[in-house]
């Protein structure tokens, strides 16, 4: 029993799911669901379809080269069973997985950093240019920080007299 | 030498069909168009051709029938007799004779009419002659209709006869009905003959094939024979008698020891003696069947004697074949088809005897001399007196001995299974013989899938080392990342700035929305002008709030707006409010200002115009022009109004009774209402 990778979107195909297509030249295509299968039948190139892993890797959206990928390699020669080795392997898989996902999210964060910087610059510019919509020039002259003006409330003297008994 | 392939005889058509076939063929294959005006020779030729063509076809078809049906004298006597038994030789010959006569009659008819046609003098006469000729030929065929049907039936039956080769090695099974001949047949060959408890289950001959010493033997199963005088036998029994008589085969006479076939041993022995003349020159074996019900040793004395007599007869045949030493075992055999006990032995004995007999015969015949020079067994010429036996190394002998011992000692998995309760109960442990570093690991189950990965893809002897390296790398990388993160935080906006930005964006989107609304409705929907202010948007309070949110002091602006709209009263109340705040005065003032505030909604009154004023606009340049335009308009309407006549703006029905509504029929609907 093996988990295969969908040929179109590169997600894992669990047993009992999907379809396998064998072409006349004996090449086997695995599909995870009918969406990928139908796309394949339409002869779409996965490298051009935005939501597939192939596109993302090709256009640098996801991490492509990393040492964690070398741990997972299809081995055709079966090894003799060794309990210790099996235990170690199972523990290692978990750790490797964690490291790989950390690195992948780091890659994405890095990629989005430039966008963040740009957005912050834009925001600042917008603030500077548009401050006149929320703050009158007079108020701006008095208080030159780029934030909302403090609203002045006229307090009538009657109120102060009423308060006096309280203060005492 | 005719091939015994009766399946290849062409179908004999029905009388009617025969006529139809030939006539339609004549119509298709000869020219069909002829006119009165043709030359007489042409007309004659036309019809003569038709008559001749028809006759030729009849002749051809009837000849094929006659040729293809086998002549009973020309084929092997076995088949001849068999066909005689089944179909009666005389009837068969008569039928074929009739066909022959018909053929000749048709030829005669055609000849005569062709002769007449030579002297036909008109189209009509030639035509009638042709019609008569064809008619007579068809009548001939109609008369032999039943014969054709009979021949068709024979053909069908012949096609289903078993293909028995009379010259090859054959074994014949005979005996009383229900003794077990067909069961024996099923056991040694691949034939699937019906086996049923009633007598005469087998109604015709059946052929099967079996192998012995790399040679193919035919085995023929016959229907059972009863002990009757020859003349009283029916067709089914005659089939087996024919086979016995003509085929040169080994005969296996079946005897039912237990008597469960319904006939005693005495009766069976009587049958044996009555047909023993047919066993001349044939290797005979007496087979005692159904020994599971009654072993041979357990039968009564009289029966035993009868059996021994039969055996003696059988021995005679053995002796008769060239003085062989009497081989007692090969003559009387016991078996049981139910338990399959002794079946193979019987078959082997029969095949052996037959083979020997045939070989001897061949040796004695003249043909052997032709074959003899083809046989030559080569032996090396001895050089000297030294003996040279086969040489087998000692190790091989020992290994062979050991293997034999091992095979006996080892317990097979199948025996284990049986021991522990059979196939459904016990499941063999497939991992028993695994070779592992530690035997405790034999029954371990290892997961194949973990967290969406195949575990087998990760197995590596030095995975621990690599994992350590990886973790070190990861530690370094994380340290670097934290350093990077610190640099980033400089340029963020503060909280208040973010609030301001949000406000700016909200306002901008509002403006955009309003603009879009205005743009889309500007052409289609009339807008209420601002002075009517139905939504009560343009109040000083609102203006004040907006200004103060912008950070300005609104009081000045509010005052100015109010002063422009109100009279002096308003100013007074404004002063009072700004002045000292005596308690009594305050109350009055509050009431007074309230009244004034209520009245202030009629602000528009102060801005109204005198009734006669005309404002320029609507395409006219000044008031004077507009006044003139108004005057002209009024003048044009004055007279009509005075006469109470319809004007331009009044509704007019041009025709009170349009014709299309008050006349004519409707294509759909009723015309009750007009």
JSON list of N, CA, C and O in Angstrom, two decimals, chain A residues 1-3 14 71-73 75 80-83 85 88 95 97 99 103 120 124 126 130 133-136 138 149, chain B residues 435 441 444 448-449 452-454 457 459-460 464 466 470-471 473-474 492-493 497 504-505 507 549-552:
[
{"chain": "A", "resi": 1, "resn": "UNK", "atom": "N", "xyz": [0.84, -1.18, 0.00]},
{"chain": "A", "resi": 1, "resn": "UNK", "atom": "CA", "xyz": [0.00, 0.00, 0.00]},
{"chain": "A", "resi": 1, "resn": "UNK", "atom": "C", "xyz": [0.88, 1.23, 0.00]},
{"chain": "A", "resi": 1, "resn": "UNK", "atom": "O", "xyz": [1.72, 1.38, 0.85]},
{"chain": "A", "resi": 2, "resn": "UNK", "atom": "N", "xyz": [0.68, 2.10, -0.94]},
{"chain": "A", "resi": 2, "resn": "UNK", "atom": "CA", "xyz": [1.54, 3.27, -1.04]},
{"chain": "A", "resi": 2, "resn": "UNK", "atom": "C", "xyz": [0.69, 4.50, -1.21]},
{"chain": "A", "resi": 2, "resn": "UNK", "atom": "O", "xyz": [-0.39, 4.44, -1.81]},
{"chain": "A", "resi": 3, "resn": "UNK", "atom": "N", "xyz": [1.18, 5.60, -0.70]},
{"chain": "A", "resi": 3, "resn": "UNK", "atom": "CA", "xyz": [0.52, 6.86, -0.99]},
{"chain": "A", "resi": 3, "resn": "UNK", "atom": "C", "xyz": [1.15, 7.41, -2.26]},
{"chain": "A", "resi": 3, "resn": "UNK", "atom": "O", "xyz": [2.36, 7.52, -2.35]},
{"chain": "A", "resi": 14, "resn": "UNK", "atom": "N", "xyz": [-4.73, 8.99, -1.19]},
{"chain": "A", "resi": 14, "resn": "UNK", "atom": "CA", "xyz": [-4.82, 7.92, -0.20]},
{"chain": "A", "resi": 14, "resn": "UNK", "atom": "C", "xyz": [-5.49, 6.71, -0.83]},
{"chain": "A", "resi": 14, "resn": "UNK", "atom": "O", "xyz": [-6.21, 6.83, -1.81]},
{"chain": "A", "resi": 71, "resn": "UNK", "atom": "N", "xyz": [15.39, 13.39, 2.18]},
{"chain": "A", "resi": 71, "resn": "UNK", "atom": "CA", "xyz": [15.12, 12.27, 3.08]},
{"chain": "A", "resi": 71, "resn": "UNK", "atom": "C", "xyz": [14.08, 11.33, 2.49]},
{"chain": "A", "resi": 71, "resn": "UNK", "atom": "O", "xyz": [14.14, 10.13, 2.71]},
{"chain": "A", "resi": 72, "resn": "UNK", "atom": "N", "xyz": [13.16, 11.92, 1.72]},
{"chain": "A", "resi": 72, "resn": "UNK", "atom": "CA", "xyz": [12.06, 11.08, 1.19]},
{"chain": "A", "resi": 72, "resn": "UNK", "atom": "C", "xyz": [12.39, 10.72, -0.25]},
{"chain": "A", "resi": 72, "resn": "UNK", "atom": "O", "xyz": [12.33, 11.57, -1.15]},
{"chain": "A", "resi": 73, "resn": "UNK", "atom": "N", "xyz": [12.75, 9.49, -0.46]},
{"chain": "A", "resi": 73, "resn": "UNK", "atom": "CA", "xyz": [13.18, 9.05, -1.78]},
{"chain": "A", "resi": 73, "resn": "UNK", "atom": "C", "xyz": [12.60, 7.66, -1.98]},
{"chain": "A", "resi": 73, "resn": "UNK", "atom": "O", "xyz": [12.68, 6.83, -1.09]},
{"chain": "A", "resi": 75, "resn": "UNK", "atom": "N", "xyz": [12.62, 4.09, -2.65]},
{"chain": "A", "resi": 75, "resn": "UNK", "atom": "CA", "xyz": [13.65, 3.07, -2.73]},
{"chain": "A", "resi": 75, "resn": "UNK", "atom": "C", "xyz": [13.05, 1.80, -3.29]},
{"chain": "A", "resi": 75, "resn": "UNK", "atom": "O", "xyz": [12.05, 1.31, -2.82]},
{"chain": "A", "resi": 80, "resn": "UNK", "atom": "N", "xyz": [16.06, -5.31, 4.91]},
{"chain": "A", "resi": 80, "resn": "UNK", "atom": "CA", "xyz": [15.69, -6.30, 5.92]},
{"chain": "A", "resi": 80, "resn": "UNK", "atom": "C", "xyz": [15.17, -5.58, 7.15]},
{"chain": "A", "resi": 80, "resn": "UNK", "atom": "O", "xyz": [15.66, -4.52, 7.52]},
{"chain": "A", "resi": 81, "resn": "UNK", "atom": "N", "xyz": [14.16, -6.13, 7.76]},
{"chain": "A", "resi": 81, "resn": "UNK", "atom": "CA", "xyz": [13.48, -5.44, 8.86]},
{"chain": "A", "resi": 81, "resn": "UNK", "atom": "C", "xyz": [14.39, -5.36, 10.08]},
{"chain": "A", "resi": 81, "resn": "UNK", "atom": "O", "xyz": [15.02, -6.32, 10.48]},
{"chain": "A", "resi": 82, "resn": "UNK", "atom": "N", "xyz": [14.39, -4.17, 10.67]},
{"chain": "A", "resi": 82, "resn": "UNK", "atom": "CA", "xyz": [15.20, -3.96, 11.87]},
{"chain": "A", "resi": 82, "resn": "UNK", "atom": "C", "xyz": [14.36, -3.09, 12.78]},
{"chain": "A", "resi": 82, "resn": "UNK", "atom": "O", "xyz": [13.98, -1.97, 12.41]},
{"chain": "A", "resi": 83, "resn": "UNK", "atom": "N", "xyz": [14.04, -3.56, 13.95]},
{"chain": "A", "resi": 83, "resn": "UNK", "atom": "CA", "xyz": [13.09, -2.85, 14.80]},
{"chain": "A", "resi": 83, "resn": "UNK", "atom": "C", "xyz": [13.60, -1.48, 15.18]},
{"chain": "A", "resi": 83, "resn": "UNK", "atom": "O", "xyz": [12.87, -0.50, 15.17]},
{"chain": "A", "resi": 85, "resn": "UNK", "atom": "N", "xyz": [15.78, 0.40, 13.69]},
{"chain": "A", "resi": 85, "resn": "UNK", "atom": "CA", "xyz": [15.75, 1.29, 12.53]},
{"chain": "A", "resi": 85, "resn": "UNK", "atom": "C", "xyz": [14.34, 1.80, 12.28]},
{"chain": "A", "resi": 85, "resn": "UNK", "atom": "O", "xyz": [14.12, 2.99, 12.00]},
{"chain": "A", "resi": 88, "resn": "UNK", "atom": "N", "xyz": [13.44, 4.44, 14.86]},
{"chain": "A", "resi": 88, "resn": "UNK", "atom": "CA", "xyz": [14.13, 5.71, 14.59]},
{"chain": "A", "resi": 88, "resn": "UNK", "atom": "C", "xyz": [13.52, 6.42, 13.39]},
{"chain": "A", "resi": 88, "resn": "UNK", "atom": "O", "xyz": [13.36, 7.63, 13.38]},
{"chain": "A", "resi": 95, "resn": "UNK", "atom": "N", "xyz": [10.02, 14.66, 12.97]},
{"chain": "A", "resi": 95, "resn": "UNK", "atom": "CA", "xyz": [10.89, 15.84, 13.11]},
{"chain": "A", "resi": 95, "resn": "UNK", "atom": "C", "xyz": [11.15, 16.48, 11.76]},
{"chain": "A", "resi": 95, "resn": "UNK", "atom": "O", "xyz": [11.11, 17.70, 11.59]},
{"chain": "A", "resi": 97, "resn": "UNK", "atom": "N", "xyz": [9.35, 16.39, 9.18]},
{"chain": "A", "resi": 97, "resn": "UNK", "atom": "CA", "xyz": [8.13, 17.06, 8.75]},
{"chain": "A", "resi": 97, "resn": "UNK", "atom": "C", "xyz": [8.01, 18.45, 9.32]},
{"chain": "A", "resi": 97, "resn": "UNK", "atom": "O", "xyz": [7.71, 19.42, 8.63]},
{"chain": "A", "resi": 99, "resn": "UNK", "atom": "N", "xyz": [10.37, 20.35, 10.52]},
{"chain": "A", "resi": 99, "resn": "UNK", "atom": "CA", "xyz": [11.39, 21.25, 9.99]},
{"chain": "A", "resi": 99, "resn": "UNK", "atom": "C", "xyz": [11.00, 21.71, 8.59]},
{"chain": "A", "resi": 99, "resn": "UNK", "atom": "O", "xyz": [11.12, 22.88, 8.23]},
{"chain": "A", "resi": 103, "resn": "UNK", "atom": "N", "xyz": [10.32, 25.55, 7.41]},
{"chain": "A", "resi": 103, "resn": "UNK", "atom": "CA", "xyz": [11.08, 26.20, 6.35]},
{"chain": "A", "resi": 103, "resn": "UNK", "atom": "C", "xyz": [10.18, 26.70, 5.24]},
{"chain": "A", "resi": 103, "resn": "UNK", "atom": "O", "xyz": [10.38, 27.79, 4.69]},
{"chain": "A", "resi": 120, "resn": "UNK", "atom": "N", "xyz": [3.29, 49.34, 3.51]},
{"chain": "A", "resi": 120, "resn": "UNK", "atom": "CA", "xyz": [3.47, 50.33, 4.56]},
{"chain": "A", "resi": 120, "resn": "UNK", "atom": "C", "xyz": [3.83, 51.69, 3.98]},
{"chain": "A", "resi": 120, "resn": "UNK", "atom": "O", "xyz": [3.31, 52.72, 4.41]},
{"chain": "A", "resi": 124, "resn": "UNK", "atom": "N", "xyz": [1.63, 55.18, 4.33]},
{"chain": "A", "resi": 124, "resn": "UNK", "atom": "CA", "xyz": [2.15, 56.44, 4.84]},
{"chain": "A", "resi": 124, "resn": "UNK", "atom": "C", "xyz": [1.88, 57.57, 3.88]},
{"chain": "A", "resi": 124, "resn": "UNK", "atom": "O", "xyz": [1.47, 58.66, 4.23]},
{"chain": "A", "resi": 126, "resn": "UNK", "atom": "N", "xyz": [-0.45, 57.70, 1.58]},
{"chain": "A", "resi": 126, "resn": "UNK", "atom": "CA", "xyz": [-1.88, 57.99, 1.55]},
{"chain": "A", "resi": 126, "resn": "UNK", "atom": "C", "xyz": [-2.28, 58.88, 2.73]},
{"chain": "A", "resi": 126, "resn": "UNK", "atom": "O", "xyz": [-3.07, 59.80, 2.59]},
{"chain": "A", "resi": 130, "resn": "UNK", "atom": "N", "xyz": [-3.89, 62.43, 2.19]},
{"chain": "A", "resi": 130, "resn": "UNK", "atom": "CA", "xyz": [-5.31, 62.51, 2.44]},
{"chain": "A", "resi": 130, "resn": "UNK", "atom": "C", "xyz": [-5.68, 63.07, 3.79]},
{"chain": "A", "resi": 130, "resn": "UNK", "atom": "O", "xyz": [-6.85, 63.03, 4.17]},
{"chain": "A", "resi": 133, "resn": "UNK", "atom": "N", "xyz": [-8.68, 65.38, 4.42]},
{"chain": "A", "resi": 133, "resn": "UNK", "atom": "CA", "xyz": [-10.08, 64.95, 4.45]},
{"chain": "A", "resi": 133, "resn": "UNK", "atom": "C", "xyz": [-10.59, 64.83, 5.88]},
{"chain": "A", "resi": 133, "resn": "UNK", "atom": "O", "xyz": [-11.79, 64.91, 6.12]},
{"chain": "A", "resi": 134, "resn": "UNK", "atom": "N", "xyz": [-9.69, 64.61, 6.82]},
{"chain": "A", "resi": 134, "resn": "UNK", "atom": "CA", "xyz": [-10.16, 64.42, 8.20]},
{"chain": "A", "resi": 134, "resn": "UNK", "atom": "C", "xyz": [-9.66, 65.51, 9.14]},
{"chain": "A", "resi": 134, "resn": "UNK", "atom": "O", "xyz": [-10.08, 65.56, 10.29]},
{"chain": "A", "resi": 135, "resn": "UNK", "atom": "N", "xyz": [-8.76, 66.35, 8.65]},
{"chain": "A", "resi": 135, "resn": "UNK", "atom": "CA", "xyz": [-8.22, 67.35, 9.57]},
{"chain": "A", "resi": 135, "resn": "UNK", "atom": "C", "xyz": [-8.11, 68.66, 8.80]},
{"chain": "A", "resi": 135, "resn": "UNK", "atom": "O", "xyz": [-7.46, 68.73, 7.77]},
{"chain": "A", "resi": 136, "resn": "UNK", "atom": "N", "xyz": [-8.73, 69.69, 9.33]},
{"chain": "A", "resi": 136, "resn": "UNK", "atom": "CA", "xyz": [-8.69, 70.98, 8.64]},
{"chain": "A", "resi": 136, "resn": "UNK", "atom": "C", "xyz": [-7.28, 71.55, 8.67]},
{"chain": "A", "resi": 136, "resn": "UNK", "atom": "O", "xyz": [-6.53, 71.29, 9.62]},
{"chain": "A", "resi": 138, "resn": "UNK", "atom": "N", "xyz": [-6.19, 74.34, 9.31]},
{"chain": "A", "resi": 138, "resn": "UNK", "atom": "CA", "xyz": [-5.93, 75.14, 10.51]},
{"chain": "A", "resi": 138, "resn": "UNK", "atom": "C", "xyz": [-5.49, 74.25, 11.64]},
{"chain": "A", "resi": 138, "resn": "UNK", "atom": "O", "xyz": [-4.49, 74.51, 12.33]},
{"chain": "A", "resi": 149, "resn": "UNK", "atom": "N", "xyz": [-7.86, 64.98, 14.72]},
{"chain": "A", "resi": 149, "resn": "UNK", "atom": "CA", "xyz": [-7.83, 66.15, 15.60]},
{"chain": "A", "resi": 149, "resn": "UNK", "atom": "C", "xyz": [-8.62, 65.89, 16.88]},
{"chain": "A", "resi": 149, "resn": "UNK", "atom": "O", "xyz": [-9.59, 65.14, 16.88]},
{"chain": "B", "resi": 435, "resn": "UNK", "atom": "N", "xyz": [14.40, -14.45, 8.09]},
{"chain": "B", "resi": 435, "resn": "UNK", "atom": "CA", "xyz": [15.76, -14.44, 8.65]},
{"chain": "B", "resi": 435, "resn": "UNK", "atom": "C", "xyz": [16.02, -13.02, 9.12]},
{"chain": "B", "resi": 435, "resn": "UNK", "atom": "O", "xyz": [16.25, -12.11, 8.32]},
{"chain": "B", "resi": 441, "resn": "UNK", "atom": "N", "xyz": [11.65, -10.16, 16.42]},
{"chain": "B", "resi": 441, "resn": "UNK", "atom": "CA", "xyz": [11.02, -9.17, 15.55]},
{"chain": "B", "resi": 441, "resn": "UNK", "atom": "C", "xyz": [10.15, -9.80, 14.47]},
{"chain": "B", "resi": 441, "resn": "UNK", "atom": "O", "xyz": [9.56, -9.11, 13.66]},
{"chain": "B", "resi": 444, "resn": "UNK", "atom": "N", "xyz": [6.50, -8.58, 14.18]},
{"chain": "B", "resi": 444, "resn": "UNK", "atom": "CA", "xyz": [6.28, -7.14, 14.28]},
{"chain": "B", "resi": 444, "resn": "UNK", "atom": "C", "xyz": [5.48, -6.62, 13.11]},
{"chain": "B", "resi": 444, "resn": "UNK", "atom": "O", "xyz": [5.72, -7.00, 11.97]},
{"chain": "B", "resi": 448, "resn": "UNK", "atom": "N", "xyz": [3.00, 1.33, 7.37]},
{"chain": "B", "resi": 448, "resn": "UNK", "atom": "CA", "xyz": [3.46, 1.70, 6.04]},
{"chain": "B", "resi": 448, "resn": "UNK", "atom": "C", "xyz": [3.26, 3.17, 5.74]},
{"chain": "B", "resi": 448, "resn": "UNK", "atom": "O", "xyz": [3.90, 3.74, 4.89]},
{"chain": "B", "resi": 449, "resn": "UNK", "atom": "N", "xyz": [2.31, 3.78, 6.48]},
{"chain": "B", "resi": 449, "resn": "UNK", "atom": "CA", "xyz": [1.97, 5.17, 6.18]},
{"chain": "B", "resi": 449, "resn": "UNK", "atom": "C", "xyz": [2.00, 5.95, 7.48]},
{"chain": "B", "resi": 449, "resn": "UNK", "atom": "O", "xyz": [1.50, 5.48, 8.50]},
{"chain": "B", "resi": 452, "resn": "UNK", "atom": "N", "xyz": [0.78, 11.07, 6.15]},
{"chain": "B", "resi": 452, "resn": "UNK", "atom": "CA", "xyz": [0.80, 11.43, 4.74]},
{"chain": "B", "resi": 452, "resn": "UNK", "atom": "C", "xyz": [2.10, 11.12, 4.03]},
{"chain": "B", "resi": 452, "resn": "UNK", "atom": "O", "xyz": [2.32, 11.60, 2.93]},
{"chain": "B", "resi": 453, "resn": "UNK", "atom": "N", "xyz": [3.00, 10.35, 4.67]},
{"chain": "B", "resi": 453, "resn": "UNK", "atom": "CA", "xyz": [4.23, 9.94, 4.00]},
{"chain": "B", "resi": 453, "resn": "UNK", "atom": "C", "xyz": [4.31, 8.43, 3.98]},
{"chain": "B", "resi": 453, "resn": "UNK", "atom": "O", "xyz": [3.75, 7.77, 4.86]},
{"chain": "B", "resi": 454, "resn": "UNK", "atom": "N", "xyz": [5.02, 7.87, 2.98]},
{"chain": "B", "resi": 454, "resn": "UNK", "atom": "CA", "xyz": [5.28, 6.44, 2.96]},
{"chain": "B", "resi": 454, "resn": "UNK", "atom": "C", "xyz": [6.51, 6.19, 3.81]},
{"chain": "B", "resi": 454, "resn": "UNK", "atom": "O", "xyz": [7.57, 6.75, 3.54]},
{"chain": "B", "resi": 457, "resn": "UNK", "atom": "N", "xyz": [9.81, 5.05, 2.27]},
{"chain": "B", "resi": 457, "resn": "UNK", "atom": "CA", "xyz": [10.64, 6.00, 1.55]},
{"chain": "B", "resi": 457, "resn": "UNK", "atom": "C", "xyz": [11.69, 6.64, 2.44]},
{"chain": "B", "resi": 457, "resn": "UNK", "atom": "O", "xyz": [12.66, 7.21, 1.96]},
{"chain": "B", "resi": 459, "resn": "UNK", "atom": "N", "xyz": [13.24, 5.04, 5.05]},
{"chain": "B", "resi": 459, "resn": "UNK", "atom": "CA", "xyz": [14.15, 4.11, 5.73]},
{"chain": "B", "resi": 459, "resn": "UNK", "atom": "C", "xyz": [15.56, 4.27, 5.20]},
{"chain": "B", "resi": 459, "resn": "UNK", "atom": "O", "xyz": [15.79, 4.23, 3.99]},
{"chain": "B", "resi": 460, "resn": "UNK", "atom": "N", "xyz": [16.51, 4.43, 6.08]},
{"chain": "B", "resi": 460, "resn": "UNK", "atom": "CA", "xyz": [17.90, 4.67, 5.70]},
{"chain": "B", "resi": 460, "resn": "UNK", "atom": "C", "xyz": [18.74, 4.22, 6.89]},
{"chain": "B", "resi": 460, "resn": "UNK", "atom": "O", "xyz": [18.44, 4.60, 8.01]},
{"chain": "B", "resi": 464, "resn": "UNK", "atom": "N", "xyz": [19.80, 8.58, 11.48]},
{"chain": "B", "resi": 464, "resn": "UNK", "atom": "CA", "xyz": [20.01, 9.35, 12.71]},
{"chain": "B", "resi": 464, "resn": "UNK", "atom": "C", "xyz": [21.06, 10.42, 12.50]},
{"chain": "B", "resi": 464, "resn": "UNK", "atom": "O", "xyz": [20.88, 11.58, 12.89]},
{"chain": "B", "resi": 466, "resn": "UNK", "atom": "N", "xyz": [21.97, 11.85, 9.75]},
{"chain": "B", "resi": 466, "resn": "UNK", "atom": "CA", "xyz": [21.47, 12.91, 8.88]},
{"chain": "B", "resi": 466, "resn": "UNK", "atom": "C", "xyz": [20.49, 13.80, 9.61]},
{"chain": "B", "resi": 466, "resn": "UNK", "atom": "O", "xyz": [20.45, 15.01, 9.40]},
{"chain": "B", "resi": 470, "resn": "UNK", "atom": "N", "xyz": [20.70, 17.86, 10.20]},
{"chain": "B", "resi": 470, "resn": "UNK", "atom": "CA", "xyz": [19.58, 18.70, 9.83]},
{"chain": "B", "resi": 470, "resn": "UNK", "atom": "C", "xyz": [19.18, 19.60, 10.98]},
{"chain": "B", "resi": 470, "resn": "UNK", "atom": "O", "xyz": [18.94, 20.80, 10.81]},
{"chain": "B", "resi": 471, "resn": "UNK", "atom": "N", "xyz": [19.15, 19.05, 12.17]},
{"chain": "B", "resi": 471, "resn": "UNK", "atom": "CA", "xyz": [18.71, 19.84, 13.32]},
{"chain": "B", "resi": 471, "resn": "UNK", "atom": "C", "xyz": [19.70, 20.95, 13.62]},
{"chain": "B", "resi": 471, "resn": "UNK", "atom": "O", "xyz": [19.32, 22.07, 13.97]},
{"chain": "B", "resi": 473, "resn": "UNK", "atom": "N", "xyz": [21.58, 22.48, 11.42]},
{"chain": "B", "resi": 473, "resn": "UNK", "atom": "CA", "xyz": [21.30, 23.48, 10.38]},
{"chain": "B", "resi": 473, "resn": "UNK", "atom": "C", "xyz": [20.12, 24.33, 10.75]},
{"chain": "B", "resi": 473, "resn": "UNK", "atom": "O", "xyz": [20.12, 25.55, 10.60]},
{"chain": "B", "resi": 474, "resn": "UNK", "atom": "N", "xyz": [19.09, 23.65, 11.24]},
{"chain": "B", "resi": 474, "resn": "UNK", "atom": "CA", "xyz": [17.85, 24.34, 11.55]},
{"chain": "B", "resi": 474, "resn": "UNK", "atom": "C", "xyz": [18.07, 25.34, 12.66]},
{"chain": "B", "resi": 474, "resn": "UNK", "atom": "O", "xyz": [17.56, 26.46, 12.62]},
{"chain": "B", "resi": 492, "resn": "UNK", "atom": "N", "xyz": [6.56, 50.86, 10.91]},
{"chain": "B", "resi": 492, "resn": "UNK", "atom": "CA", "xyz": [5.12, 50.74, 11.07]},
{"chain": "B", "resi": 492, "resn": "UNK", "atom": "C", "xyz": [4.51, 52.04, 11.55]},
{"chain": "B", "resi": 492, "resn": "UNK", "atom": "O", "xyz": [5.13, 52.85, 12.21]},
{"chain": "B", "resi": 493, "resn": "UNK", "atom": "N", "xyz": [3.22, 52.17, 11.20]},
{"chain": "B", "resi": 493, "resn": "UNK", "atom": "CA", "xyz": [2.47, 53.36, 11.65]},
{"chain": "B", "resi": 493, "resn": "UNK", "atom": "C", "xyz": [2.04, 53.18, 13.09]},
{"chain": "B", "resi": 493, "resn": "UNK", "atom": "O", "xyz": [1.75, 52.08, 13.53]},
{"chain": "B", "resi": 497, "resn": "UNK", "atom": "N", "xyz": [-2.08, 57.04, 14.02]},
{"chain": "B", "resi": 497, "resn": "UNK", "atom": "CA", "xyz": [-1.94, 57.21, 12.58]},
{"chain": "B", "resi": 497, "resn": "UNK", "atom": "C", "xyz": [-2.78, 56.18, 11.83]},
{"chain": "B", "resi": 497, "resn": "UNK", "atom": "O", "xyz": [-3.39, 56.50, 10.80]},
{"chain": "B", "resi": 504, "resn": "UNK", "atom": "N", "xyz": [-9.59, 58.23, 6.77]},
{"chain": "B", "resi": 504, "resn": "UNK", "atom": "CA", "xyz": [-9.37, 58.77, 5.42]},
{"chain": "B", "resi": 504, "resn": "UNK", "atom": "C", "xyz": [-9.97, 57.80, 4.40]},
{"chain": "B", "resi": 504, "resn": "UNK", "atom": "O", "xyz": [-10.66, 58.21, 3.46]},
{"chain": "B", "resi": 505, "resn": "UNK", "atom": "N", "xyz": [-9.69, 56.53, 4.59]},
{"chain": "B", "resi": 505, "resn": "UNK", "atom": "CA", "xyz": [-10.17, 55.54, 3.62]},
{"chain": "B", "resi": 505, "resn": "UNK", "atom": "C", "xyz": [-11.68, 55.46, 3.61]},
{"chain": "B", "resi": 505, "resn": "UNK", "atom": "O", "xyz": [-12.31, 55.37, 2.54]},
{"chain": "B", "resi": 507, "resn": "UNK", "atom": "N", "xyz": [-13.77, 57.82, 4.38]},
{"chain": "B", "resi": 507, "resn": "UNK", "atom": "CA", "xyz": [-14.31, 59.02, 3.73]},
{"chain": "B", "resi": 507, "resn": "UNK", "atom": "C", "xyz": [-14.17, 58.92, 2.22]},
{"chain": "B", "resi": 507, "resn": "UNK", "atom": "O", "xyz": [-15.08, 59.27, 1.48]},
{"chain": "B", "resi": 549, "resn": "UNK", "atom": "N", "xyz": [-15.33, 67.76, 13.97]},
{"chain": "B", "resi": 549, "resn": "UNK", "atom": "CA", "xyz": [-14.56, 66.53, 13.74]},
{"chain": "B", "resi": 549, "resn": "UNK", "atom": "C", "xyz": [-13.34, 66.82, 12.91]},
{"chain": "B", "resi": 549, "resn": "UNK", "atom": "O", "xyz": [-12.36, 66.09, 12.94]},
{"chain": "B", "resi": 550, "resn": "UNK", "atom": "N", "xyz": [-13.40, 67.89, 12.14]},
{"chain": "B", "resi": 550, "resn": "UNK", "atom": "CA", "xyz": [-12.21, 68.26, 11.37]},
{"chain": "B", "resi": 550, "resn": "UNK", "atom": "C", "xyz": [-11.19, 68.99, 12.22]},
{"chain": "B", "resi": 550, "resn": "UNK", "atom": "O", "xyz": [-10.09, 69.29, 11.77]},
{"chain": "B", "resi": 551, "resn": "UNK", "atom": "N", "xyz": [-11.60, 69.34, 13.41]},
{"chain": "B", "resi": 551, "resn": "UNK", "atom": "CA", "xyz": [-10.64, 69.99, 14.30]},
{"chain": "B", "resi": 551, "resn": "UNK", "atom": "C", "xyz": [-10.81, 71.50, 14.36]},
{"chain": "B", "resi": 551, "resn": "UNK", "atom": "O", "xyz": [-9.97, 72.20, 14.91]},
{"chain": "B", "resi": 552, "resn": "UNK", "atom": "N", "xyz": [-11.91, 72.01, 13.80]},
{"chain": "B", "resi": 552, "resn": "UNK", "atom": "CA", "xyz": [-12.11, 73.47, 13.83]},
{"chain": "B", "resi": 552, "resn": "UNK", "atom": "C", "xyz": [-13.14, 73.80, 14.88]},
{"chain": "B", "resi": 552, "resn": "UNK", "atom": "O", "xyz": [-13.96, 72.97, 15.25]}
]
